[in-house]
Amino acid sequence: MAEFNGDDVQGDLFSRGFPKFNEVYYFFHITSGKEKEFSQKVKMLVSGEEKHISSINKVLEDWKRVDAAAAKNRTIDDPAQKEWVSTVNALIAFSKPGLDSIQTGLTLAGRPSLDLKYLNVSDPTFDMGMADDGPENLNDPPVDSWDPLFRTTTIDGLLKVGGSDSKIINDKLEHLKRILGHPQVITDIEGNSPPSLTKSMLEGHTRPGKHHGHEHFGFRDGLSQPLLKGINSDEALQADPYMQTDQNVITVSSKPPELQDGVEADPTRRPLWMVNGSFLAFRKLEQDVPRWIDLVNKFQDAGCKSPDHLGAKLMGRWPSGAPVAKFPDEDAPPNTPFDNNFRYKGVSKYNCPFGAHIRKVNPRTDGGAVTTTRMIRNGIPYGTDFDPANPPTDPNDTRGLLFAAYQSCLENSFQFVQKSWSNSESFPVSKTGYDAISGQAKDGGLLNITLHDEDEGHLVPGLGQFRESCTMKGGEYFFVPSISALRNTLGCD
């Protein structure tokens, strides 16, 4: 089977992902007895002149239009004269139960087996699913505390649609659902996930105005993405050479990357039809903004100059995205060119603690093994902005991040980073503490992080123990097949 090409890989699987202001995640179940018909519908998604599932090359063309319009708009003062580019793109992915259902349909159609019997060896995390893996290995909350969307009907598949506005996205989603035979062949999941009242789906959107591109704690998001030769621009590759990443770290290849020590998986046992696909870790992360504000207001106890200073130390970046490794005392001045080319060697533990989020999940050490943990992260915020002057009274008025990470090996990337780095008090050195942003203690326990004084001695008590500000409210592992696999292997006539 041919290796990577941009017409075969689904379009969200690179650093920029879909151009989007809005995005919807629609989770579905394949009706028992309709599995063969579903496979026929899958083939319709990627056959004919109209390609309903986007490739990377299609998304790159959209970005060219968006970037050209943005460059032109910077020269225009009148908002009414600025150009608006309409875009919409879609991705489809399947859970392990979803692949099992497809296998049932293919068997009925007399088609070859998907050869899933070794997935418990090649990709055991995907095989067991997040509801089993999360509480057991990642310190996730018990499944009975997850939002109803993730603990009612079995989730077999996901349609992810992103674009320039909610109407074009919803129109696209409804069209895809009709192609897949909703509500007879596929059905909704019988559960919702606040703040959405609609069952079976989640809606995200970029934050408005000056907060565009920032998550709800106020930090610029989506930085330090893996950069892929042949996809990302030469300019991007040269600006951040450390983040240049082999394609086989993101998409499945016949030559898988080096595994981390202790990882129990054998990617060489995968069936060939999985080449050019990718594994998606989806998680709904609820952000408790008032709790975060209370935490950073302890800045004096933490030896910091302000709440923003403490927040920057915990994140490893200032709200602008400027790394504390380069700007230790205050955020970069306005209009400072963004510079993400840095290492932590020689950086003071006072300026950037070992437990800072971006230092935990991307240590920036030399050596190939660390680079194989990388993931493409193309999620989006959800919920309304928190207003301290008018705090919400509705408990369902929540906000957070729809986290979506793509990689060629869950055990080597997402699971390893969450389990062995974010959740470890002793990574990268003993008494580091947890990742204060995404770390989870066992059984919902309290977090801690070691901070230092200016002489790099331990600051005691510092923040002491504190509750997590992000809570995992549900999720699932999916496989994102190549477009050729959708057409020739998972789909049938």
mmCIF file of N, CA, C and O in Angstrom, residues 28 42 65 71 134 147 191 204 216 218 304 320 327-328 361 388 414 420 468 471 486:
data_model
loop_
_atom_site.group_PDB
_atom_site.id
_atom_site.type_symbol
_atom_site.label_atom_id
_atom_site.label_comp_id
_atom_site.label_asym_id
_atom_site.label_seq_id
_atom_site.Cartn_x
_atom_site.Cartn_y
_atom_site.Cartn_z
ATOM 1 N N PHE A 28 -22.330 9.015 16.763
ATOM 2 C CA PHE A 28 -23.453 8.209 16.295
ATOM 3 C C PHE A 28 -23.259 6.734 16.609
ATOM 4 O O PHE A 28 -22.148 6.259 16.905
ATOM 5 N N VAL A 42 -20.895 4.442 3.697
ATOM 6 C CA VAL A 42 -19.539 4.965 3.887
ATOM 7 C C VAL A 42 -18.856 5.173 2.542
ATOM 8 O O VAL A 42 -18.194 6.196 2.310
ATOM 9 N N ARG A 65 -6.781 30.239 0.392
ATOM 10 C CA ARG A 65 -7.808 31.273 0.190
ATOM 11 C C ARG A 65 -7.974 32.125 1.445
ATOM 12 O O ARG A 65 -8.094 33.355 1.364
ATOM 13 N N ALA A 71 -4.436 38.548 4.299
ATOM 14 C CA ALA A 71 -3.393 39.497 3.908
ATOM 15 C C ALA A 71 -4.005 40.728 3.250
ATOM 16 O O ALA A 71 -3.590 41.879 3.523
ATOM 17 N N GLY A 134 -9.211 5.120 30.620
ATOM 18 C CA GLY A 134 -9.090 6.373 31.363
ATOM 19 C C GLY A 134 -9.053 6.211 32.870
ATOM 20 O O GLY A 134 -8.086 6.602 33.531
ATOM 21 N N ASP A 147 -20.403 12.995 31.428
ATOM 22 C CA ASP A 147 -21.653 13.512 30.863
ATOM 23 C C ASP A 147 -22.438 12.376 30.197
ATOM 24 O O ASP A 147 -21.850 11.422 29.664
ATOM 25 N N GLY A 191 -27.999 10.825 24.788
ATOM 26 C CA GLY A 191 -27.468 11.585 25.911
ATOM 27 C C GLY A 191 -26.885 12.888 25.412
ATOM 28 O O GLY A 191 -26.437 12.990 24.260
ATOM 29 N N GLY A 204 -18.446 23.632 19.390
ATOM 30 C CA GLY A 204 -17.386 24.510 19.855
ATOM 31 C C GLY A 204 -17.272 25.725 18.967
ATOM 32 O O GLY A 204 -17.773 25.745 17.833
ATOM 33 N N HIS A 216 -9.998 29.172 27.651
ATOM 34 C CA HIS A 216 -10.759 29.916 28.646
ATOM 35 C C HIS A 216 -9.951 30.375 29.862
ATOM 36 O O HIS A 216 -10.430 31.233 30.618
ATOM 37 N N GLY A 218 -7.281 31.897 29.326
ATOM 38 C CA GLY A 218 -6.726 33.131 28.771
ATOM 39 C C GLY A 218 -5.463 32.973 27.959
ATOM 40 O O GLY A 218 -4.896 33.973 27.503
ATOM 41 N N CYS A 304 5.555 35.136 43.236
ATOM 42 C CA CYS A 304 5.366 35.770 41.934
ATOM 43 C C CYS A 304 4.913 37.217 42.100
ATOM 44 O O CYS A 304 4.482 37.643 43.169
ATOM 45 N N SER A 320 -0.066 35.777 25.742
ATOM 46 C CA SER A 320 0.212 35.994 24.317
ATOM 47 C C SER A 320 0.769 34.762 23.642
ATOM 48 O O SER A 320 0.798 34.684 22.406
ATOM 49 N N PHE A 327 10.850 35.025 27.991
ATOM 50 C CA PHE A 327 10.351 36.256 28.627
ATOM 51 C C PHE A 327 10.002 35.929 30.082
ATOM 52 O O PHE A 327 8.836 35.736 30.428
ATOM 53 N N PRO A 328 10.995 35.844 30.951
ATOM 54 C CA PRO A 328 10.752 35.340 32.313
ATOM 55 C C PRO A 328 9.986 36.292 33.219
ATOM 56 O O PRO A 328 9.292 35.828 34.127
ATOM 57 N N VAL A 361 4.718 18.468 28.979
ATOM 58 C CA VAL A 361 4.218 17.701 27.837
ATOM 59 C C VAL A 361 5.108 17.808 26.605
ATOM 60 O O VAL A 361 4.902 17.070 25.636
ATOM 61 N N PRO A 388 -16.463 37.482 35.554
ATOM 62 C CA PRO A 388 -16.407 37.533 37.016
ATOM 63 C C PRO A 388 -17.434 38.482 37.624
ATOM 64 O O PRO A 388 -17.890 38.263 38.753
ATOM 65 N N PHE A 414 -0.476 10.169 23.255
ATOM 66 C CA PHE A 414 -1.407 10.711 24.238
ATOM 67 C C PHE A 414 -1.361 9.968 25.565
ATOM 68 O O PHE A 414 -1.214 10.580 26.626
ATOM 69 N N SER A 420 2.514 9.242 32.065
ATOM 70 C CA SER A 420 3.893 9.212 32.548
ATOM 71 C C SER A 420 4.500 10.590 32.747
ATOM 72 O O SER A 420 5.523 10.699 33.442
ATOM 73 N N GLU A 468 -7.762 20.359 41.031
ATOM 74 C CA GLU A 468 -7.563 20.555 39.599
ATOM 75 C C GLU A 468 -8.575 21.545 39.049
ATOM 76 O O GLU A 468 -9.717 21.614 39.505
ATOM 77 N N THR A 471 -11.510 19.333 34.463
ATOM 78 C CA THR A 471 -12.133 18.055 34.784
ATOM 79 C C THR A 471 -12.539 17.350 33.501
ATOM 80 O O THR A 471 -13.225 17.928 32.651
ATOM 81 N N LEU A 486 -11.565 4.175 3.380
ATOM 82 C CA LEU A 486 -13.017 4.375 3.431
ATOM 83 C C LEU A 486 -13.662 3.855 2.150
ATOM 84 O O LEU A 486 -14.730 3.221 2.183
#
